[in-house]
JSON list of C-alpha atoms and ligand atoms in Angstrom, two decimals:
[
{"chain": "A", "resi": 88, "resn": "MET", "atom": "CA", "xyz": [-76.42, -13.61, 48.37]},
{"chain": "A", "resi": 89, "resn": "SER", "atom": "CA", "xyz": [-75.09, -10.31, 49.39]},
{"chain": "A", "resi": 90, "resn": "GLU", "atom": "CA", "xyz": [-71.45, -9.63, 51.68]},
{"chain": "A", "resi": 91, "resn": "LYS", "atom": "CA", "xyz": [-70.19, -5.78, 51.62]},
{"chain": "A", "resi": 92, "resn": "GLY", "atom": "CA", "xyz": [-72.36, -3.79, 48.95]},
{"chain": "A", "resi": 93, "resn": "TYR", "atom": "CA", "xyz": [-71.86, -7.09, 46.81]},
{"chain": "A", "resi": 94, "resn": "THR", "atom": "CA", "xyz": [-75.09, -9.20, 45.33]},
{"chain": "A", "resi": 95, "resn": "LEU", "atom": "CA", "xyz": [-75.44, -11.86, 42.96]},
{"chain": "A", "resi": 96, "resn": "ASN", "atom": "CA", "xyz": [-78.30, -11.88, 40.60]},
{"chain": "A", "resi": 97, "resn": "PRO", "atom": "CA", "xyz": [-78.74, -15.09, 38.76]},
{"chain": "A", "resi": 98, "resn": "LEU", "atom": "CA", "xyz": [-80.81, -13.63, 35.29]},
{"chain": "A", "resi": 99, "resn": "THR", "atom": "CA", "xyz": [-81.50, -17.07, 33.97]},
{"chain": "A", "resi": 100, "resn": "THR", "atom": "CA", "xyz": [-83.62, -19.70, 35.15]},
{"chain": "A", "resi": 101, "resn": "LEU", "atom": "CA", "xyz": [-82.86, -23.27, 33.45]},
{"chain": "A", "resi": 102, "resn": "LYS", "atom": "CA", "xyz": [-85.02, -26.63, 32.32]},
{"chain": "A", "resi": 103, "resn": "ALA", "atom": "CA", "xyz": [-84.01, -29.83, 33.68]},
{"chain": "A", "resi": 104, "resn": "GLY", "atom": "CA", "xyz": [-81.03, -31.25, 31.52]},
{"chain": "A", "resi": 105, "resn": "LYS", "atom": "CA", "xyz": [-81.29, -28.05, 29.06]},
{"chain": "A", "resi": 106, "resn": "LYS", "atom": "CA", "xyz": [-78.93, -26.80, 27.88]},
{"chain": "A", "resi": 107, "resn": "ALA", "atom": "CA", "xyz": [-78.68, -23.09, 28.41]},
{"chain": "A", "resi": 108, "resn": "ASP", "atom": "CA", "xyz": [-76.70, -19.74, 28.93]},
{"chain": "A", "resi": 109, "resn": "PHE", "atom": "CA", "xyz": [-76.61, -18.78, 32.53]},
{"chain": "A", "resi": 110, "resn": "ARG", "atom": "CA", "xyz": [-76.16, -15.75, 33.17]},
{"chain": "A", "resi": 111, "resn": "PHE", "atom": "CA", "xyz": [-75.72, -13.26, 36.14]},
{"chain": "A", "resi": 112, "resn": "THR", "atom": "CA", "xyz": [-74.53, -10.02, 37.02]},
{"chain": "A", "resi": 113, "resn": "VAL", "atom": "CA", "xyz": [-72.55, -9.32, 41.23]},
{"chain": "A", "resi": 114, "resn": "THR", "atom": "CA", "xyz": [-74.09, -6.02, 41.61]},
{"chain": "A", "resi": 115, "resn": "ASP", "atom": "CA", "xyz": [-72.74, -3.29, 43.84]},
{"chain": "A", "resi": 116, "resn": "ALA", "atom": "CA", "xyz": [-73.90, -1.43, 47.06]},
{"chain": "A", "resi": 117, "resn": "GLY", "atom": "CA", "xyz": [-75.12, 1.57, 43.75]},
{"chain": "A", "resi": 118, "resn": "GLY", "atom": "CA", "xyz": [-77.13, -1.43, 42.92]},
{"chain": "A", "resi": 119, "resn": "GLU", "atom": "CA", "xyz": [-74.37, -1.32, 39.07]},
{"chain": "A", "resi": 120, "resn": "PRO", "atom": "CA", "xyz": [-73.15, -4.26, 37.83]},
{"chain": "A", "resi": 121, "resn": "VAL", "atom": "CA", "xyz": [-69.35, -3.92, 38.77]},
{"chain": "A", "resi": 122, "resn": "THR", "atom": "CA", "xyz": [-67.29, -4.48, 35.36]},
{"chain": "A", "resi": 123, "resn": "ASP", "atom": "CA", "xyz": [-63.75, -4.86, 37.31]},
{"chain": "A", "resi": 124, "resn": "TYR", "atom": "CA", "xyz": [-62.42, -7.88, 39.26]},
{"chain": "A", "resi": 125, "resn": "GLN", "atom": "CA", "xyz": [-58.87, -8.99, 40.01]},
{"chain": "A", "resi": 126, "resn": "VAL", "atom": "CA", "xyz": [-57.42, -12.36, 38.66]},
{"chain": "A", "resi": 127, "resn": "GLN", "atom": "CA", "xyz": [-57.64, -15.50, 41.12]},
{"chain": "A", "resi": 128, "resn": "HIS", "atom": "CA", "xyz": [-56.36, -18.41, 40.33]},
{"chain": "A", "resi": 129, "resn": "ASP", "atom": "CA", "xyz": [-56.08, -17.99, 36.61]},
{"chain": "A", "resi": 130, "resn": "LYS", "atom": "CA", "xyz": [-59.70, -16.45, 35.85]},
{"chain": "A", "resi": 131, "resn": "LYS", "atom": "CA", "xyz": [-62.01, -13.33, 37.48]},
{"chain": "A", "resi": 132, "resn": "MET", "atom": "CA", "xyz": [-64.89, -15.58, 37.90]},
{"chain": "A", "resi": 133, "resn": "HIS", "atom": "CA", "xyz": [-65.55, -19.06, 39.56]},
{"chain": "A", "resi": 134, "resn": "PHE", "atom": "CA", "xyz": [-68.13, -20.60, 39.26]},
{"chain": "A", "resi": 135, "resn": "ILE", "atom": "CA", "xyz": [-69.50, -23.48, 41.76]},
{"chain": "A", "resi": 136, "resn": "VAL", "atom": "CA", "xyz": [-72.73, -25.19, 41.29]},
{"chain": "A", "resi": 137, "resn": "VAL", "atom": "CA", "xyz": [-74.05, -27.69, 43.31]},
{"chain": "A", "resi": 138, "resn": "SER", "atom": "CA", "xyz": [-76.95, -29.52, 44.10]},
{"chain": "A", "resi": 139, "resn": "ARG", "atom": "CA", "xyz": [-78.66, -28.79, 47.39]},
{"chain": "A", "resi": 140, "resn": "ASP", "atom": "CA", "xyz": [-78.47, -32.77, 48.25]},
{"chain": "A", "resi": 141, "resn": "LEU", "atom": "CA", "xyz": [-74.71, -32.43, 47.76]},
{"chain": "A", "resi": 142, "resn": "ASP", "atom": "CA", "xyz": [-74.91, -35.31, 45.01]},
{"chain": "A", "resi": 143, "resn": "THR", "atom": "CA", "xyz": [-73.63, -33.33, 41.92]},
{"chain": "A", "resi": 144, "resn": "PHE", "atom": "CA", "xyz": [-71.37, -30.64, 41.41]},
{"chain": "A", "resi": 145, "resn": "GLN", "atom": "CA", "xyz": [-69.66, -28.08, 37.92]},
{"chain": "A", "resi": 146, "resn": "HIS", "atom": "CA", "xyz": [-67.37, -26.29, 39.10]},
{"chain": "A", "resi": 147, "resn": "VAL", "atom": "CA", "xyz": [-67.36, -23.20, 35.59]},
{"chain": "A", "resi": 148, "resn": "HIS", "atom": "CA", "xyz": [-65.50, -19.88, 33.96]},
{"chain": "A", "resi": 149, "resn": "PRO", "atom": "CA", "xyz": [-67.81, -18.00, 32.88]},
{"chain": "A", "resi": 150, "resn": "GLU", "atom": "CA", "xyz": [-67.79, -15.33, 30.25]},
{"chain": "A", "resi": 151, "resn": "MET", "atom": "CA", "xyz": [-67.78, -11.35, 31.56]},
{"chain": "A", "resi": 152, "resn": "ALA", "atom": "CA", "xyz": [-69.57, -8.85, 28.65]},
{"chain": "A", "resi": 153, "resn": "ALA", "atom": "CA", "xyz": [-69.05, -5.14, 28.99]},
{"chain": "A", "resi": 154, "resn": "ASP", "atom": "CA", "xyz": [-71.82, -3.72, 30.75]},
{"chain": "A", "resi": 155, "resn": "GLY", "atom": "CA", "xyz": [-70.84, -6.57, 33.05]},
{"chain": "A", "resi": 156, "resn": "VAL", "atom": "CA", "xyz": [-72.67, -9.04, 32.47]},
{"chain": "A", "resi": 157, "resn": "TRP", "atom": "CA", "xyz": [-71.64, -12.92, 32.85]},
{"chain": "A", "resi": 158, "resn": "SER", "atom": "CA", "xyz": [-72.52, -16.33, 30.72]},
{"chain": "A", "resi": 159, "resn": "VAL", "atom": "CA", "xyz": [-71.61, -19.10, 30.99]},
{"chain": "A", "resi": 160, "resn": "PRO", "atom": "CA", "xyz": [-73.76, -22.84, 29.40]},
{"chain": "A", "resi": 161, "resn": "LEU", "atom": "CA", "xyz": [-74.66, -24.47, 32.48]},
{"chain": "A", "resi": 162, "resn": "THR", "atom": "CA", "xyz": [-77.10, -28.13, 31.72]},
{"chain": "A", "resi": 163, "resn": "LEU", "atom": "CA", "xyz": [-78.58, -29.00, 35.26]},
{"chain": "A", "resi": 164, "resn": "GLU", "atom": "CA", "xyz": [-79.35, -32.76, 33.96]},
{"chain": "A", "resi": 165, "resn": "SER", "atom": "CA", "xyz": [-82.40, -33.49, 36.90]},
{"chain": "A", "resi": 166, "resn": "ALA", "atom": "CA", "xyz": [-84.98, -31.05, 38.42]},
{"chain": "A", "resi": 167, "resn": "GLY", "atom": "CA", "xyz": [-84.83, -29.98, 42.10]},
{"chain": "A", "resi": 168, "resn": "ALA", "atom": "CA", "xyz": [-83.25, -27.10, 43.97]},
{"chain": "A", "resi": 169, "resn": "TYR", "atom": "CA", "xyz": [-79.46, -26.47, 43.41]},
{"chain": "A", "resi": 170, "resn": "ARG", "atom": "CA", "xyz": [-77.19, -23.68, 44.69]},
{"chain": "A", "resi": 171, "resn": "ALA", "atom": "CA", "xyz": [-75.11, -21.71, 42.73]},
{"chain": "A", "resi": 172, "resn": "PHE", "atom": "CA", "xyz": [-71.13, -19.82, 44.49]},
{"chain": "A", "resi": 173, "resn": "ALA", "atom": "CA", "xyz": [-69.72, -16.61, 42.28]},
{"chain": "A", "resi": 174, "resn": "ASP", "atom": "CA", "xyz": [-66.08, -17.10, 44.36]},
{"chain": "A", "resi": 175, "resn": "PHE", "atom": "CA", "xyz": [-64.45, -13.64, 42.84]},
{"chain": "A", "resi": 176, "resn": "ALA", "atom": "CA", "xyz": [-62.20, -10.38, 44.21]},
{"chain": "A", "resi": 177, "resn": "PRO", "atom": "CA", "xyz": [-64.19, -6.80, 42.89]},
{"chain": "A", "resi": 178, "resn": "THR", "atom": "CA", "xyz": [-61.00, -4.79, 41.75]},
{"chain": "A", "resi": 179, "resn": "GLY", "atom": "CA", "xyz": [-59.86, -2.45, 44.61]},
{"chain": "A", "resi": 180, "resn": "GLY", "atom": "CA", "xyz": [-62.12, -4.90, 47.15]},
{"chain": "A", "resi": 181, "resn": "GLU", "atom": "CA", "xyz": [-61.31, -9.12, 48.60]},
{"chain": "A", "resi": 182, "resn": "ALA", "atom": "CA", "xyz": [-61.76, -12.13, 47.92]},
{"chain": "A", "resi": 183, "resn": "LEU", "atom": "CA", "xyz": [-65.90, -12.70, 48.37]},
{"chain": "A", "resi": 184, "resn": "THR", "atom": "CA", "xyz": [-68.32, -16.24, 47.54]},
{"chain": "A", "resi": 185, "resn": "LEU", "atom": "CA", "xyz": [-72.18, -14.91, 47.08]},
{"chain": "A", "resi": 186, "resn": "GLY", "atom": "CA", "xyz": [-74.66, -17.65, 46.97]},
{"chain": "A", "resi": 187, "resn": "ALA", "atom": "CA", "xyz": [-77.81, -18.00, 45.16]},
{"chain": "A", "resi": 188, "resn": "ASP", "atom": "CA", "xyz": [-80.54, -20.95, 44.83]},
{"chain": "A", "resi": 189, "resn": "LEU", "atom": "CA", "xyz": [-81.60, -21.92, 41.22]},
{"chain": "A", "resi": 190, "resn": "LEU", "atom": "CA", "xyz": [-84.64, -23.96, 40.78]},
{"chain": "A", "resi": 191, "resn": "VAL", "atom": "CA", "xyz": [-85.62, -26.73, 38.35]},
{"chain": "A", "resi": 192, "resn": "ALA", "atom": "CA", "xyz": [-88.88, -26.90, 37.71]},
{"chain": "A", "resi": 193, "resn": "GLY", "atom": "CA", "xyz": [-90.27, -31.17, 38.52]},
{"chain": "A", "resi": 194, "resn": "ASP", "atom": "CA", "xyz": [-90.32, -34.12, 40.35]},
{"chain": "A", "resi": 195, "resn": "HIS", "atom": "CA", "xyz": [-87.24, -34.28, 42.61]},
{"chain": "A", "resi": 196, "resn": "GLU", "atom": "CA", "xyz": [-86.02, -37.14, 44.51]},
{"chain": "A", "resi": 197, "resn": "PRO", "atom": "CA", "xyz": [-83.05, -35.65, 47.21]},
{"chain": "A", "resi": 198, "resn": "LYS", "atom": "CA", "xyz": [-80.62, -38.09, 48.59]},
{"chain": "A", "resi": 199, "resn": "PRO", "atom": "CA", "xyz": [-79.32, -38.74, 51.39]},
{"chain": "A", "resi": 200, "resn": "LEU", "atom": "CA", "xyz": [-75.72, -37.77, 51.93]},
{"chain": "A", "resi": 201, "resn": "PRO", "atom": "CA", "xyz": [-73.90, -40.44, 51.42]},
{"chain": "A", "resi": 202, "resn": "GLU", "atom": "CA", "xyz": [-72.15, -42.03, 54.57]},
{"chain": "A", "resi": 203, "resn": "GLU", "atom": "CA", "xyz": [-68.17, -40.57, 55.39]},
{"chain": "A", "resi": 204, "resn": "THR", "atom": "CA", "xyz": [-66.22, -41.56, 51.89]},
{"chain": "A", "resi": 205, "resn": "ARG", "atom": "CA", "xyz": [-62.48, -40.81, 51.82]},
{"chain": "A", "resi": 206, "resn": "THR", "atom": "CA", "xyz": [-62.05, -43.40, 48.42]},
{"chain": "A", "resi": 207, "resn": "SER", "atom": "CA", "xyz": [-63.41, -41.23, 45.17]},
{"chain": "A", "resi": 208, "resn": "THR", "atom": "CA", "xyz": [-63.12, -42.87, 41.71]},
{"chain": "A", "resi": 209, "resn": "VAL", "atom": "CA", "xyz": [-63.51, -41.52, 38.50]},
{"chain": "A", "resi": 210, "resn": "ASP", "atom": "CA", "xyz": [-62.35, -42.02, 35.31]},
{"chain": "A", "resi": 211, "resn": "GLY", "atom": "CA", "xyz": [-60.59, -44.96, 36.33]},
{"chain": "A", "resi": 212, "resn": "TYR", "atom": "CA", "xyz": [-58.39, -42.70, 39.03]},
{"chain": "A", "resi": 213, "resn": "GLU", "atom": "CA", "xyz": [-58.97, -43.86, 42.67]},
{"chain": "A", "resi": 214, "resn": "VAL", "atom": "CA", "xyz": [-58.15, -40.18, 44.73]},
{"chain": "A", "resi": 215, "resn": "LYS", "atom": "CA", "xyz": [-57.76, -41.26, 48.60]},
{"chain": "A", "resi": 216, "resn": "LEU", "atom": "CA", "xyz": [-58.48, -38.59, 51.01]},
{"chain": "A", "resi": 217, "resn": "ASP", "atom": "CA", "xyz": [-56.29, -38.60, 54.64]},
{"chain": "A", "resi": 218, "resn": "GLY", "atom": "CA", "xyz": [-56.58, -36.19, 57.75]},
{"chain": "A", "resi": 219, "resn": "ASP", "atom": "CA", "xyz": [-59.23, -35.22, 59.37]},
{"chain": "A", "resi": 220, "resn": "LEU", "atom": "CA", "xyz": [-61.77, -31.70, 59.35]},
{"chain": "A", "resi": 221, "resn": "ALA", "atom": "CA", "xyz": [-61.71, -30.17, 62.45]},
{"chain": "A", "resi": 222, "resn": "ALA", "atom": "CA", "xyz": [-64.56, -27.96, 63.72]},
{"chain": "A", "resi": 223, "resn": "GLY", "atom": "CA", "xyz": [-62.59, -24.76, 64.34]},
{"chain": "A", "resi": 224, "resn": "SER", "atom": "CA", "xyz": [-58.97, -25.25, 63.62]},
{"chain": "A", "resi": 225, "resn": "THR", "atom": "CA", "xyz": [-56.82, -25.96, 60.95]},
{"chain": "A", "resi": 226, "resn": "GLY", "atom": "CA", "xyz": [-56.88, -29.28, 59.09]},
{"chain": "A", "resi": 227, "resn": "LYS", "atom": "CA", "xyz": [-54.50, -30.66, 57.22]},
{"chain": "A", "resi": 228, "resn": "LEU", "atom": "CA", "xyz": [-55.93, -32.79, 53.89]},
{"chain": "A", "resi": 229, "resn": "THR", "atom": "CA", "xyz": [-54.10, -34.94, 51.55]},
{"chain": "A", "resi": 230, "resn": "LEU", "atom": "CA", "xyz": [-55.43, -36.32, 48.50]},
{"chain": "A", "resi": 231, "resn": "THR", "atom": "CA", "xyz": [-53.56, -39.38, 47.17]},
{"chain": "A", "resi": 232, "resn": "VAL", "atom": "CA", "xyz": [-53.83, -39.47, 43.30]},
{"chain": "A", "resi": 233, "resn": "SER", "atom": "CA", "xyz": [-53.55, -43.47, 40.89]},
{"chain": "A", "resi": 234, "resn": "LYS", "atom": "CA", "xyz": [-54.63, -44.68, 38.67]},
{"chain": "A", "resi": 235, "resn": "ASP", "atom": "CA", "xyz": [-54.44, -48.26, 37.76]},
{"chain": "A", "resi": 236, "resn": "GLY", "atom": "CA", "xyz": [-53.37, -49.45, 41.35]},
{"chain": "A", "resi": 237, "resn": "LYS", "atom": "CA", "xyz": [-49.64, -46.76, 40.00]},
{"chain": "A", "resi": 238, "resn": "PRO", "atom": "CA", "xyz": [-49.28, -43.45, 42.03]},
{"chain": "A", "resi": 239, "resn": "VAL", "atom": "CA", "xyz": [-49.57, -40.46, 39.33]},
{"chain": "A", "resi": 240, "resn": "THR", "atom": "CA", "xyz": [-46.64, -38.45, 39.54]},
{"chain": "A", "resi": 241, "resn": "ASP", "atom": "CA", "xyz": [-47.41, -36.29, 36.12]},
{"chain": "A", "resi": 242, "resn": "LEU", "atom": "CA", "xyz": [-49.95, -34.40, 37.29]},
{"chain": "A", "resi": 243, "resn": "GLU", "atom": "CA", "xyz": [-50.88, -30.96, 34.99]},
{"chain": "A", "resi": 244, "resn": "PRO", "atom": "CA", "xyz": [-51.38, -27.11, 36.61]},
{"chain": "A", "resi": 245, "resn": "TYR", "atom": "CA", "xyz": [-54.97, -26.64, 36.18]},
{"chain": "A", "resi": 246, "resn": "LEU", "atom": "CA", "xyz": [-55.62, -22.68, 37.30]},
{"chain": "A", "resi": 247, "resn": "GLY", "atom": "CA", "xyz": [-52.49, -22.73, 38.66]},
{"chain": "A", "resi": 248, "resn": "ALA", "atom": "CA", "xyz": [-53.00, -25.37, 41.04]},
{"chain": "A", "resi": 249, "resn": "TYR", "atom": "CA", "xyz": [-52.16, -29.21, 40.90]},
{"chain": "A", "resi": 250, "resn": "GLY", "atom": "CA", "xyz": [-55.77, -29.49, 42.68]},
{"chain": "A", "resi": 251, "resn": "HIS", "atom": "CA", "xyz": [-58.36, -27.62, 43.32]},
{"chain": "A", "resi": 252, "resn": "LEU", "atom": "CA", "xyz": [-61.03, -28.05, 46.19]},
{"chain": "A", "resi": 253, "resn": "VAL", "atom": "CA", "xyz": [-63.97, -27.23, 47.52]},
{"chain": "A", "resi": 254, "resn": "ALA", "atom": "CA", "xyz": [-65.46, -28.30, 50.31]},
{"chain": "A", "resi": 255, "resn": "LEU", "atom": "CA", "xyz": [-69.62, -27.66, 51.94]},
{"chain": "A", "resi": 256, "resn": "ARG", "atom": "CA", "xyz": [-71.82, -28.11, 54.99]},
{"chain": "A", "resi": 257, "resn": "ALA", "atom": "CA", "xyz": [-74.27, -30.66, 54.62]},
{"chain": "A", "resi": 258, "resn": "GLY", "atom": "CA", "xyz": [-78.00, -28.89, 55.75]},
{"chain": "A", "resi": 259, "resn": "ASP", "atom": "CA", "xyz": [-77.12, -25.46, 54.54]},
{"chain": "A", "resi": 260, "resn": "LEU", "atom": "CA", "xyz": [-74.20, -25.48, 52.41]},
{"chain": "A", "resi": 261, "resn": "ALA", "atom": "CA", "xyz": [-71.45, -23.56, 53.79]},
{"chain": "A", "resi": 262, "resn": "TYR", "atom": "CA", "xyz": [-68.65, -23.26, 51.60]},
{"chain": "A", "resi": 263, "resn": "LEU", "atom": "CA", "xyz": [-65.21, -23.42, 53.09]},
{"chain": "A", "resi": 264, "resn": "HIS", "atom": "CA", "xyz": [-62.10, -21.57, 51.39]},
{"chain": "A", "resi": 265, "resn": "VAL", "atom": "CA", "xyz": [-59.47, -24.63, 50.88]},
{"chain": "A", "resi": 266, "resn": "HIS", "atom": "CA", "xyz": [-56.40, -23.63, 50.24]},
{"chain": "A", "resi": 267, "resn": "PRO", "atom": "CA", "xyz": [-53.36, -25.79, 49.21]},
{"chain": "A", "resi": 268, "resn": "ASP", "atom": "CA", "xyz": [-50.27, -26.32, 50.20]},
{"chain": "A", "resi": 269, "resn": "GLY", "atom": "CA", "xyz": [-48.29, -24.30, 47.23]},
{"chain": "A", "resi": 270, "resn": "GLU", "atom": "CA", "xyz": [-47.85, -24.13, 43.68]},
{"chain": "A", "resi": 271, "resn": "PRO", "atom": "CA", "xyz": [-46.72, -25.68, 40.02]},
{"chain": "A", "resi": 272, "resn": "GLY", "atom": "CA", "xyz": [-42.48, -23.72, 40.03]},
{"chain": "A", "resi": 273, "resn": "ASP", "atom": "CA", "xyz": [-41.72, -23.41, 43.14]},
{"chain": "A", "resi": 274, "resn": "GLY", "atom": "CA", "xyz": [-39.25, -25.19, 43.06]},
{"chain": "A", "resi": 275, "resn": "LYS", "atom": "CA", "xyz": [-40.93, -27.83, 45.72]},
{"chain": "A", "resi": 276, "resn": "THR", "atom": "CA", "xyz": [-44.75, -28.52, 45.29]},
{"chain": "A", "resi": 277, "resn": "LYS", "atom": "CA", "xyz": [-44.59, -31.97, 43.33]},
{"chain": "A", "resi": 278, "resn": "PRO", "atom": "CA", "xyz": [-46.95, -33.10, 40.62]},
{"chain": "A", "resi": 279, "resn": "GLY", "atom": "CA", "xyz": [-48.47, -35.19, 42.48]},
{"chain": "A", "resi": 280, "resn": "PRO", "atom": "CA", "xyz": [-49.60, -38.34, 43.93]},
{"chain": "A", "resi": 281, "resn": "GLU", "atom": "CA", "xyz": [-50.15, -36.30, 46.70]},
{"chain": "A", "resi": 282, "resn": "ILE", "atom": "CA", "xyz": [-52.09, -32.41, 46.85]},
{"chain": "A", "resi": 283, "resn": "VAL", "atom": "CA", "xyz": [-52.55, -31.23, 50.39]},
{"chain": "A", "resi": 284, "resn": "PHE", "atom": "CA", "xyz": [-54.88, -28.86, 51.38]},
{"chain": "A", "resi": 285, "resn": "TYR", "atom": "CA", "xyz": [-55.20, -27.01, 54.47]},
{"chain": "A", "resi": 286, "resn": "ALA", "atom": "CA", "xyz": [-59.25, -26.21, 55.58]},
{"chain": "A", "resi": 287, "resn": "GLU", "atom": "CA", "xyz": [-60.81, -25.25, 58.91]},
{"chain": "A", "resi": 288, "resn": "ALA", "atom": "CA", "xyz": [-64.22, -26.52, 58.79]},
{"chain": "A", "resi": 289, "resn": "PRO", "atom": "CA", "xyz": [-66.61, -24.01, 61.17]},
{"chain": "A", "resi": 290, "resn": "SER", "atom": "CA", "xyz": [-68.87, -26.95, 63.23]},
{"chain": "A", "resi": 291, "resn": "ALA", "atom": "CA", "xyz": [-69.09, -29.98, 63.42]},
{"chain": "A", "resi": 292, "resn": "GLY", "atom": "CA", "xyz": [-70.98, -32.22, 60.57]},
{"chain": "A", "resi": 293, "resn": "GLY", "atom": "CA", "xyz": [-70.93, -34.01, 58.16]},
{"chain": "A", "resi": 294, "resn": "TYR", "atom": "CA", "xyz": [-69.28, -32.38, 54.76]},
{"chain": "A", "resi": 295, "resn": "ARG", "atom": "CA", "xyz": [-69.21, -32.88, 50.71]},
{"chain": "A", "resi": 296, "resn": "LEU", "atom": "CA", "xyz": [-65.47, -32.23, 49.07]},
{"chain": "A", "resi": 297, "resn": "PHE", "atom": "CA", "xyz": [-65.06, -31.59, 45.34]},
{"chain": "A", "resi": 298, "resn": "LEU", "atom": "CA", "xyz": [-61.45, -31.37, 44.10]},
{"chain": "A", "resi": 299, "resn": "ASP", "atom": "CA", "xyz": [-60.48, -30.89, 40.67]},
{"chain": "A", "resi": 300, "resn": "PHE", "atom": "CA", "xyz": [-57.36, -31.84, 39.33]},
{"chain": "A", "resi": 301, "resn": "GLN", "atom": "CA", "xyz": [-55.90, -32.14, 35.35]},
{"chain": "A", "resi": 302, "resn": "HIS", "atom": "CA", "xyz": [-54.03, -34.99, 33.54]},
{"chain": "A", "resi": 303, "resn": "GLU", "atom": "CA", "xyz": [-53.55, -36.09, 30.72]},
{"chain": "A", "resi": 304, "resn": "GLY", "atom": "CA", "xyz": [-54.64, -32.76, 29.28]},
{"chain": "A", "resi": 305, "resn": "LYS", "atom": "CA", "xyz": [-58.58, -33.92, 31.19]},
{"chain": "A", "resi": 306, "resn": "VAL", "atom": "CA", "xyz": [-60.10, -32.12, 34.26]},
{"chain": "A", "resi": 307, "resn": "ARG", "atom": "CA", "xyz": [-61.81, -34.56, 36.36]},
{"chain": "A", "resi": 308, "resn": "THR", "atom": "CA", "xyz": [-63.20, -33.98, 39.84]},
{"chain": "A", "resi": 309, "resn": "ALA", "atom": "CA", "xyz": [-63.55, -36.44, 42.49]},
{"chain": "A", "resi": 310, "resn": "ASP", "atom": "CA", "xyz": [-65.89, -35.93, 45.99]},
{"chain": "A", "resi": 311, "resn": "PHE", "atom": "CA", "xyz": [-65.38, -37.25, 48.79]},
{"chain": "A", "resi": 312, "resn": "THR", "atom": "CA", "xyz": [-67.47, -37.22, 52.60]},
{"chain": "A", "resi": 313, "resn": "LEU", "atom": "CA", "xyz": [-66.46, -36.52, 55.77]},
{"chain": "A", "resi": 314, "resn": "ARG", "atom": "CA", "xyz": [-67.43, -36.00, 59.25]},
{"chain": "A", "resi": 315, "resn": "THR", "atom": "CA", "xyz": [-66.06, -33.87, 62.00]},
{"chain": "A", "resi": 316, "resn": "GLY", "atom": "CA", "xyz": [-66.70, -34.24, 65.17]},
{"chain": "A", "resi": 317, "resn": "PRO", "atom": "CA", "xyz": [-67.44, -31.69, 68.36]},
{"chain": "A", "resi": 318, "resn": "ALA", "atom": "CA", "xyz": [-65.21, -28.57, 68.92]},
{"chain": "A", "resi": 319, "resn": "THR", "atom": "CA", "xyz": [-63.23, -29.47, 71.86]},
{"chain": "A", "resi": 320, "resn": "GLY", "atom": "CA", "xyz": [-61.64, -26.19, 72.25]},
{"chain": "A", "resi": 321, "resn": "ALA", "atom": "CA", "xyz": [-58.53, -28.04, 73.62]},
{"chain": "A", "resi": 322, "resn": "PRO", "atom": "CA", "xyz": [-56.03, -29.85, 72.50]},
{"chain": "A", "resi": 323, "resn": "THR", "atom": "CA", "xyz": [-56.14, -34.18, 72.74]},
{"chain": "A", "resi": 324, "resn": "PRO", "atom": "CA", "xyz": [-54.04, -34.86, 75.82]},
{"chain": "A", "resi": 325, "resn": "ASP", "atom": "CA", "xyz": [-52.98, -37.23, 73.16]},
{"chain": "A", "resi": 326, "resn": "ALA", "atom": "CA", "xyz": [-50.09, -36.05, 70.77]},
{"chain": "A", "resi": 327, "resn": "GLU", "atom": "CA", "xyz": [-49.90, -38.98, 68.92]},
{"chain": "A", "resi": 328, "resn": "PRO", "atom": "CA", "xyz": [-51.36, -39.19, 66.04]},
{"chain": "A", "resi": 329, "resn": "THR", "atom": "CA", "xyz": [-55.06, -41.22, 66.02]},
{"chain": "A", "resi": 330, "resn": "GLY", "atom": "CA", "xyz": [-54.99, -43.39, 63.88]},
{"chain": "A", "resi": 331, "resn": "HIS", "atom": "CA", "xyz": [-57.70, -41.11, 61.33]},
{"chain": "A", "resi": 332, "resn": "GLY", "atom": "CA", "xyz": [-55.27, -40.86, 59.00]},
{"chain": "A", "resi": 333, "resn": "GLU", "atom": "CA", "xyz": [-53.86, -44.79, 58.63]},
{"chain": "A", "resi": 334, "resn": "HIS", "atom": "CA", "xyz": [-55.76, -47.08, 56.52]},
{"chain": "A", "resi": 335, "resn": "SER", "atom": "CA", "xyz": [-55.18, -50.46, 55.61]},
{"chain": "A", "resi": 336, "resn": "HIS", "atom": "CA", "xyz": [-55.18, -50.84, 51.88]},
{"chain": "B", "resi": 228, "resn": "LIG", "atom": "CU1", "xyz": [-62.82, -21.94, 39.31]}
]
């Protein structure tokens, strides 16, 4: 909720299933709302809301009023606990992600973490995840998008990239920073079907991954579950791929 003197302050309590303007501020060490932000991926504020059981995910872009109050229309469909993440960089400072719990009153049945899932289907698109998250080292993740069995080769740039990946650790919702490999217009990054990311897992465990991608004018989200093995602290003896990334069709 607080880091480097900056604090995320939710100002709105939401009711289950009711759309409302969710408002919040980021305050500085002096308690004043921050009003100057750097643009990252086309936006000054990236706001992510997940249910505590990592079943639901929303990535939205609030608008800021002159007094530093951010607001965004938000609906949390069911009662329960949620975590909000504000991903931003204050002008003159480094990028930060602050998190806060949002509680929605009512009965709630938490879902268990899904089994490892490497294929996600959304709106007729199939997205396949190859590669692994590794504890303590950077792993390459390749997401391949297809529609009706055909590779999608005309993904559209969304916020300066062909895909945005958010990874969260089950158990405490640690937020992983994931960096795309290349960007639209750099002369080498193709608009699909593959989107490549590099990510490091802070520990062994279960992770949920959410990929936002845009095609035919609409942004969709594909979701995955990965489990990482324990950190070995040493390279594995055989340098050959162990088959983690291979899948039969
Ligand atoms: Cu964003």
